[in-house]
Short mmCIF file of C-alpha atoms (C1' of nucleotides) in Angstrom, two decimals:
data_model
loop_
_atom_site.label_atom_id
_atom_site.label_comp_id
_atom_site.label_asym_id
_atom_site.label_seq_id
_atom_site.Cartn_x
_atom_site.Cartn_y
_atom_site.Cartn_z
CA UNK M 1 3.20 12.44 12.76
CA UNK M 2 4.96 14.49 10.11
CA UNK M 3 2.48 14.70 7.26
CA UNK M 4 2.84 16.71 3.75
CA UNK M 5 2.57 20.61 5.19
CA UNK M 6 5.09 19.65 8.27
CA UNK M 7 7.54 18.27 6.06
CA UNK M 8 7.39 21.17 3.59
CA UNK M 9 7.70 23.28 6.18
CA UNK M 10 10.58 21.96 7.69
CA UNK M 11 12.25 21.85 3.85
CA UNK M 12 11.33 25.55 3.43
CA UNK M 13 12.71 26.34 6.96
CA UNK M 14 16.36 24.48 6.23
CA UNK M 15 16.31 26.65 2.80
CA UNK M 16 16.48 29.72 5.18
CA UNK M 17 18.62 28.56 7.39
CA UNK M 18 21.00 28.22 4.61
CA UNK M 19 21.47 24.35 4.04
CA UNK M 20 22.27 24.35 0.58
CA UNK M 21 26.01 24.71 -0.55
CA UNK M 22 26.99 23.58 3.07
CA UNK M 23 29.64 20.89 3.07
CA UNK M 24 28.76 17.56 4.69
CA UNK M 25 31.81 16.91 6.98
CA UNK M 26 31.68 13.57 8.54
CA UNK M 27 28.44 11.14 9.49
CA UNK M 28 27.50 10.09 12.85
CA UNK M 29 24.81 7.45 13.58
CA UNK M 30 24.10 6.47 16.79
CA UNK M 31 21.36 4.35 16.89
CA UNK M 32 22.04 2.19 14.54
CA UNK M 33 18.71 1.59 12.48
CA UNK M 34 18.09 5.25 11.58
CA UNK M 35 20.09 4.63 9.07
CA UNK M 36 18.53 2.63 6.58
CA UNK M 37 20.92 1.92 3.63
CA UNK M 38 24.22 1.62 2.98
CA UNK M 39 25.98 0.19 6.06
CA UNK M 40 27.76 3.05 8.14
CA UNK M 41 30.65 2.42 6.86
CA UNK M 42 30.29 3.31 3.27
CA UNK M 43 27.83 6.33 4.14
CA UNK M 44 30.78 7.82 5.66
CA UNK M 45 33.08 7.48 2.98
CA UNK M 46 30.08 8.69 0.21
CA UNK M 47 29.03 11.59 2.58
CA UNK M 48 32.75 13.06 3.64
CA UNK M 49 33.37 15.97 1.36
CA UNK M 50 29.93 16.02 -0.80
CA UNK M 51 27.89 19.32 -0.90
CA UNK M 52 24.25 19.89 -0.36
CA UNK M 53 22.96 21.28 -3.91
CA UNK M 54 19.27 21.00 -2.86
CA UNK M 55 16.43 20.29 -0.52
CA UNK M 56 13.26 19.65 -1.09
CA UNK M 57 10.18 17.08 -0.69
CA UNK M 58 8.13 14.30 -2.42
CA UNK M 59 5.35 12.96 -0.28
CA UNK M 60 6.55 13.00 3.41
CA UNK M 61 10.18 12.53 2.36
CA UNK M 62 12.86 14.87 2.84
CA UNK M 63 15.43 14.87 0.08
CA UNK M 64 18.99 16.41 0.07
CA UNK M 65 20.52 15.85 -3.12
CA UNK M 66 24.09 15.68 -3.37
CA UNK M 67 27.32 17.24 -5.69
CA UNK M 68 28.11 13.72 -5.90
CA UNK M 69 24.98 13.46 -7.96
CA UNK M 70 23.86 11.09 -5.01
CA UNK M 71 20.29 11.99 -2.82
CA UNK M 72 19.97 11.35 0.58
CA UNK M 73 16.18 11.01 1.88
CA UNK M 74 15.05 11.23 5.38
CA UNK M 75 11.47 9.76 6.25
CA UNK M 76 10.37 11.94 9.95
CA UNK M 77 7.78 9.28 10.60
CA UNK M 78 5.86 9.93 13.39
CA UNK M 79 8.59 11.64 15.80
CA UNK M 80 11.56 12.50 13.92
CA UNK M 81 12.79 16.41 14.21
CA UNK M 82 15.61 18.28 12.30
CA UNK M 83 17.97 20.44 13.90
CA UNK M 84 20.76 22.47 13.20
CA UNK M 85 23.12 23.16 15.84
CA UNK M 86 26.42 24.31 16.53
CA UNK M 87 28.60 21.19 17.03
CA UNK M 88 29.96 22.02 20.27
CA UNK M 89 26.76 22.39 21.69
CA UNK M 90 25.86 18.90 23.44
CA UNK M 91 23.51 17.22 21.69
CA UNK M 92 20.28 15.62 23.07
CA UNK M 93 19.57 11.64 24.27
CA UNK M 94 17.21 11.86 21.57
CA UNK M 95 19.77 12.79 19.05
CA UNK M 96 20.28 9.91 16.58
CA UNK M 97 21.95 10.89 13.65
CA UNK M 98 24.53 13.75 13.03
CA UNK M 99 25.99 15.12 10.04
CA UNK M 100 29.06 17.40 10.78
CA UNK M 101 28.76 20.67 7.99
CA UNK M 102 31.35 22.99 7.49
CA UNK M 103 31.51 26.19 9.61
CA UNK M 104 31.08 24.09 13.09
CA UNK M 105 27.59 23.25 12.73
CA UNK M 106 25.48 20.30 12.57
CA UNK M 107 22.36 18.71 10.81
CA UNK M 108 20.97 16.73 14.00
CA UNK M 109 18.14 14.44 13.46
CA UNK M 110 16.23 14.11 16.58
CA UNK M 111 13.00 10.93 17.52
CA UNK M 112 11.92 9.54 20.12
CA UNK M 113 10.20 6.91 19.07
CA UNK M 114 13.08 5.95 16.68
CA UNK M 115 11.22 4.84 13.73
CA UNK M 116 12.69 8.04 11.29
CA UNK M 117 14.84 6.70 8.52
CA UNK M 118 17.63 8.10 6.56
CA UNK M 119 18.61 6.65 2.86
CA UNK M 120 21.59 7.62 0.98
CA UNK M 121 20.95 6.16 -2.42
CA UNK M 122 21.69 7.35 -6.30
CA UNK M 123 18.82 7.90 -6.90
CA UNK M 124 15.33 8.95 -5.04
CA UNK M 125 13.29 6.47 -7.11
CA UNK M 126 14.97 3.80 -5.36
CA UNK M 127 12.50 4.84 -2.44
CA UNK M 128 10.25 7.36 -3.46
CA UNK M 129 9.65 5.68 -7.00
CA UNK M 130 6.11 4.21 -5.89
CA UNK M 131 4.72 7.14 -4.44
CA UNK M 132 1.66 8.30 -5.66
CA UNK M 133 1.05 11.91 -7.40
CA UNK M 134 1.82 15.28 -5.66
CA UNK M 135 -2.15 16.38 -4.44
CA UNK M 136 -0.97 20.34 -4.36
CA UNK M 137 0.95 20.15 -7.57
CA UNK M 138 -1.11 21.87 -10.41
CA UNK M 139 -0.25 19.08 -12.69
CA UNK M 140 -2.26 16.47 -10.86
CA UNK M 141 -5.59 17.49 -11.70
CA UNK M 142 -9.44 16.56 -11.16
CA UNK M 143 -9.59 13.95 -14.45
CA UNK M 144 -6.37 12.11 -13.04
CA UNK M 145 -8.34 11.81 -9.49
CA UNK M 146 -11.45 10.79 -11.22
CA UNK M 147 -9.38 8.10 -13.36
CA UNK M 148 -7.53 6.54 -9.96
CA UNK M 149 -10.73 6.54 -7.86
CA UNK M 150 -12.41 4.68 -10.79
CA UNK M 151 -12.69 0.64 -9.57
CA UNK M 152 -11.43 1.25 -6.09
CA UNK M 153 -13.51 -0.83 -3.82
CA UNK M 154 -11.66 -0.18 -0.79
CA UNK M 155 -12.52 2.18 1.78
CA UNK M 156 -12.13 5.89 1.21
CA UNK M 157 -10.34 6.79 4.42
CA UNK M 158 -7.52 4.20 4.05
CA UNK M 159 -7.05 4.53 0.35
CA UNK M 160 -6.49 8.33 1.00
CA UNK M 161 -3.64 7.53 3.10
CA UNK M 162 -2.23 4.96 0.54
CA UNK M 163 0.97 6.57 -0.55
CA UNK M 164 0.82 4.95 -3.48
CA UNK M 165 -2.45 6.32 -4.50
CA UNK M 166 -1.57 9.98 -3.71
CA UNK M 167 1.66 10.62 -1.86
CA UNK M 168 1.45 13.22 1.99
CA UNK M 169 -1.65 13.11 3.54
CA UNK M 170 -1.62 11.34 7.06
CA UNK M 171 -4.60 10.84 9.50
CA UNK M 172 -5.04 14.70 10.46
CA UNK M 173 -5.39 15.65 7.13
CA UNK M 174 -7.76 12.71 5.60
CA UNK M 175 -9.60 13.31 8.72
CA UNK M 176 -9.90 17.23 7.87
CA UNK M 177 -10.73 16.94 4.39
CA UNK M 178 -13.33 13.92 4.49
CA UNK M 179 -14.83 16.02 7.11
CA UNK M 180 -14.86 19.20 4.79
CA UNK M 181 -16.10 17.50 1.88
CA UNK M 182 -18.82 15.82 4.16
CA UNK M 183 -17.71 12.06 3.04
CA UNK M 184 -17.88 9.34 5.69
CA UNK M 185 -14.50 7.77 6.42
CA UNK M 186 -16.12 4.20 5.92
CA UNK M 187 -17.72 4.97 2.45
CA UNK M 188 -16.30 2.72 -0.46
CA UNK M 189 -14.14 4.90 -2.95
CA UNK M 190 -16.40 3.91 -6.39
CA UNK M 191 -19.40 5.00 -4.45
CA UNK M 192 -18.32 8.53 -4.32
CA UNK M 193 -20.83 10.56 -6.51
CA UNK M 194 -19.14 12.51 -9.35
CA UNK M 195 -20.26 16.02 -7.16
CA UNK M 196 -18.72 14.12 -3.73
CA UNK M 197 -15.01 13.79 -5.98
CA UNK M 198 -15.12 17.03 -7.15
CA UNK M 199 -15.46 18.30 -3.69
CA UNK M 200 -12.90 16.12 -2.32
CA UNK M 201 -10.30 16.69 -4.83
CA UNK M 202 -10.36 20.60 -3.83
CA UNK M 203 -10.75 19.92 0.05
CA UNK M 204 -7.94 17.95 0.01
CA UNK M 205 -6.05 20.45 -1.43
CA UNK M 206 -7.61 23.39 0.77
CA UNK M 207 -6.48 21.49 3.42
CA UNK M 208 -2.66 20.75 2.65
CA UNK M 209 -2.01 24.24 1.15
CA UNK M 210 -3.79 25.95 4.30
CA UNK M 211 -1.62 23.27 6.35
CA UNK M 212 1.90 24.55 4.72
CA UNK M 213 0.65 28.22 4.90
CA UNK M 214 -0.15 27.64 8.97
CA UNK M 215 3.55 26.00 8.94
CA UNK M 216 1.88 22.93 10.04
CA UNK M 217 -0.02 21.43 12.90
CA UNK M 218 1.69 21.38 16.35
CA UNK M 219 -0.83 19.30 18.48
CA UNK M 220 0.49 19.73 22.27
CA UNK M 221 3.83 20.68 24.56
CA UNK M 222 5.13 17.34 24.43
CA UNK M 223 8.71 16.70 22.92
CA UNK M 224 7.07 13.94 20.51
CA UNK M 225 5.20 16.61 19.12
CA UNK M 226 5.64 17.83 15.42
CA UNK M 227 7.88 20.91 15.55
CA UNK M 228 10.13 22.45 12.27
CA UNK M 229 13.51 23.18 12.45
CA UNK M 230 15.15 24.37 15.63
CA UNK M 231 11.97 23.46 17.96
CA UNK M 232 9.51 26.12 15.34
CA UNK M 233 6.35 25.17 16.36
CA UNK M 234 3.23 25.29 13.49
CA UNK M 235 -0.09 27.33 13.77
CA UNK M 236 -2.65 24.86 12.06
CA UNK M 237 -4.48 23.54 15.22
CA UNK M 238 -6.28 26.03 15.30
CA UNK M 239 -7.68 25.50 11.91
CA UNK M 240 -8.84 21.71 12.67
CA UNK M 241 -12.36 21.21 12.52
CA UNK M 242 -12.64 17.44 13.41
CA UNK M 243 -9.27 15.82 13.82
CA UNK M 244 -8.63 15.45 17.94
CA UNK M 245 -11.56 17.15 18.35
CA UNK M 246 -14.32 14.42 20.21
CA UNK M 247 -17.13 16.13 22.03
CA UNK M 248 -16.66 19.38 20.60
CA UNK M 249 -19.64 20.79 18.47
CA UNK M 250 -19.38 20.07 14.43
CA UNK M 251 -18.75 23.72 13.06
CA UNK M 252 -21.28 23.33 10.49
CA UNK M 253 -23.75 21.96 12.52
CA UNK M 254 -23.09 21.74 16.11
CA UNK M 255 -23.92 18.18 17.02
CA UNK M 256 -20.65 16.70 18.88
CA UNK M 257 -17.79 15.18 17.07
CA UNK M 258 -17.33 11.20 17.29
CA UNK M 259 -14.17 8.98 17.65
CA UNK M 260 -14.16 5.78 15.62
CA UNK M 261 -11.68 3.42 13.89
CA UNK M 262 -11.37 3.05 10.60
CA UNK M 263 -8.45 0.73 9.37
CA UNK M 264 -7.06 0.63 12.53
CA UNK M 265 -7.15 3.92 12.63
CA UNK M 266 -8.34 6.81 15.47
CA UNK M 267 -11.06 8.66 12.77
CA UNK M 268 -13.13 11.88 13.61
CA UNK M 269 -16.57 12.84 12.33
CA UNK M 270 -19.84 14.84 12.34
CA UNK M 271 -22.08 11.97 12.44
CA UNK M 272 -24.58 14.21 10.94
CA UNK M 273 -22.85 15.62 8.29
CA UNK M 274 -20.61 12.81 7.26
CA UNK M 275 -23.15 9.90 7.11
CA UNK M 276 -22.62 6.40 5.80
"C1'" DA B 1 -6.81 -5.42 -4.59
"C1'" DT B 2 -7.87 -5.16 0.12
"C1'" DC B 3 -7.90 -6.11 4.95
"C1'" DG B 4 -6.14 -7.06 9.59
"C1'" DC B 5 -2.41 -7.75 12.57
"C1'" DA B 6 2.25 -7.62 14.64
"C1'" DG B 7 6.18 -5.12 15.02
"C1'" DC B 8 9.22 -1.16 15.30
"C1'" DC B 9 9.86 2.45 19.97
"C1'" DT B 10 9.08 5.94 23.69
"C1'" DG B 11 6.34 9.22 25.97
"C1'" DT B 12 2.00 10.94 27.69
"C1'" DA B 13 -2.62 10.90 29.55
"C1'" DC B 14 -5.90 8.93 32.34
"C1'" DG B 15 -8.31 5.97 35.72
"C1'" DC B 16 -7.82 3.96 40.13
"C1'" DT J 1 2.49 9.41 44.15
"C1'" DG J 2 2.51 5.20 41.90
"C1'" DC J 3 0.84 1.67 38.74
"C1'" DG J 4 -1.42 -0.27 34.92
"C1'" DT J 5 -3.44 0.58 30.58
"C1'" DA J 6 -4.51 2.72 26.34
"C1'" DC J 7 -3.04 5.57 22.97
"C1'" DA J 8 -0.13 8.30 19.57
"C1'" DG J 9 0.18 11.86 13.54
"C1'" DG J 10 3.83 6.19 9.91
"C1'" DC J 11 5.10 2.37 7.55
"C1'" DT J 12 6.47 -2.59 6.48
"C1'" DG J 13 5.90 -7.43 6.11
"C1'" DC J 14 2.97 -11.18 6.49
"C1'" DG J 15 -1.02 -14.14 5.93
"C1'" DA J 16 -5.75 -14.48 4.46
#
DNA sequence: ATCGCAGCCTGTACGC
DNA sequence: TGCGTACAGGCTGCGA
């Protein structure tokens, strides 16, 4: 659920609640797979006492990095929530993980579907090495793009969410930026016209960077919803053209927006503007 | 390299 | 209201 703007939103809103230099206290995992890597056991003993000295993101990963010199990564897949609550509050059923900080509070990982995975490791690369470049960060530019699409016979949509080719985007945002760049989901990557990458390259980014400055997309009411720290909901719904949006006129040209699957995958389009 | 499928889980929406 | 079914934004491991 959590794609690149939600998860730099919710690393941007545990910067101002404060989370680095907080003390991590003592680890509490209570359904059992969350955690990943180490056992229990020796996360305990390599959390108790170590510091937060920074938070921020690669991909859709979450990564606290440690005084030990040790990182710990947290993966929201499609449910997973952060909180940070006083400890004495009760936490929720859906609570699965709990880190106890200094000054009574807690770090509170919250999923309901219970795929979300933590990793304490000493070093990211051990999980984020095979990620693909950052598609917002200046350094990755139009040449590099040009370069990886270059030989790719696969299908557009489900190279695009290859995190190995470029690391954040999930279905909404594929969805949105195909759409915005007019590019079936179907089409095979090397048959992308040199004018079709170029547009592509900067609608993907116009539609992560408009993502993060919305906060991110909050779809619905439901608890299994994407929502940022402490239940903040994002504003980028309404800035989805396609993506949920069957039967509802194409902005650019009115005829209504179709539902198919594309690698196994619920896919919007504009038949019209988006053809094969 | 690429594709399709099962599996991991629970909650919600919808048709009858 | 209840019941069955389909569906959900992610990712991994497997076989082809």
């Amino acid at each position: 659920m959590p794609e690149l703007p939600e998860v730099e939103s919710v690393v941007r809103d545990l910067h101002r609640a404060g989370l680095v230099g907080r003390e991590i206290q003592e680890l509490t995992v209570r359904w059992p797979r969350t955690l990943d890597r180490p056992s229990v056991e020796e996360a305990r003993v390599r959390l108790r006492g170590a510091r937060i000295a920074d938070v921020r993101r690669r991909g859709k990963f979450i990564i606290l990095d440690l005084s030990t010199g040790e990182s710990l990564l947290v993966h929201l897949r499609m449910t997973g929530q952060i909180d940070l609550q006083l400890a004495s509050r009760e936490p929720d059923p859906h609570h699965h993980l709990l880190l106890a900080l200094d000054h009574g509070e807690e770090l509170r990982f919250r999923d309901t579907r219970k795929f979300g995975r933590f990793y304490l490791v000493a070093h990211p690369d051990e999980i984020v090495g095979d990620l693909g470049p950052e598609p917002i960060d200046p350094a990755f530019t139009l040449e590099q793009f040009r370069t990886m699409m270059r030989g790719r016979r696969g299908t557009i949509k489900p190279l695009l969410l290859n995190q190995s080719f470029v690391a954040g985007l999930g279905n909404i945002y594929v969805d949105e930026a195909l759409f915005r760049a007019h590019i079936h989901p179907e089409r095979r990557a090397d048959t992308l016209t040199e004018q079709e990458l170029v547009v592509l390259f900067g609608a993907m980014r116009d539609v992560l960077v408009e993502g993060i400055e919305n906060r991110g997309t909050t779809l619905g009411e439901a608890s299994t919803n994407y929502l940022s720290v402490a239940g903040r909901r994002g504003n980028n719904k309404q800035n989805l053209r396609v993506f949920r949006r069957t039967g509802h006129p194409c902005p650019d040209c009115g005829t209504p927006i179709e539902r198919i699957i594309v690698g196994q995958r619920s896919s919007h389009v504009c038949p019209l503007c988006q053809p094969k």
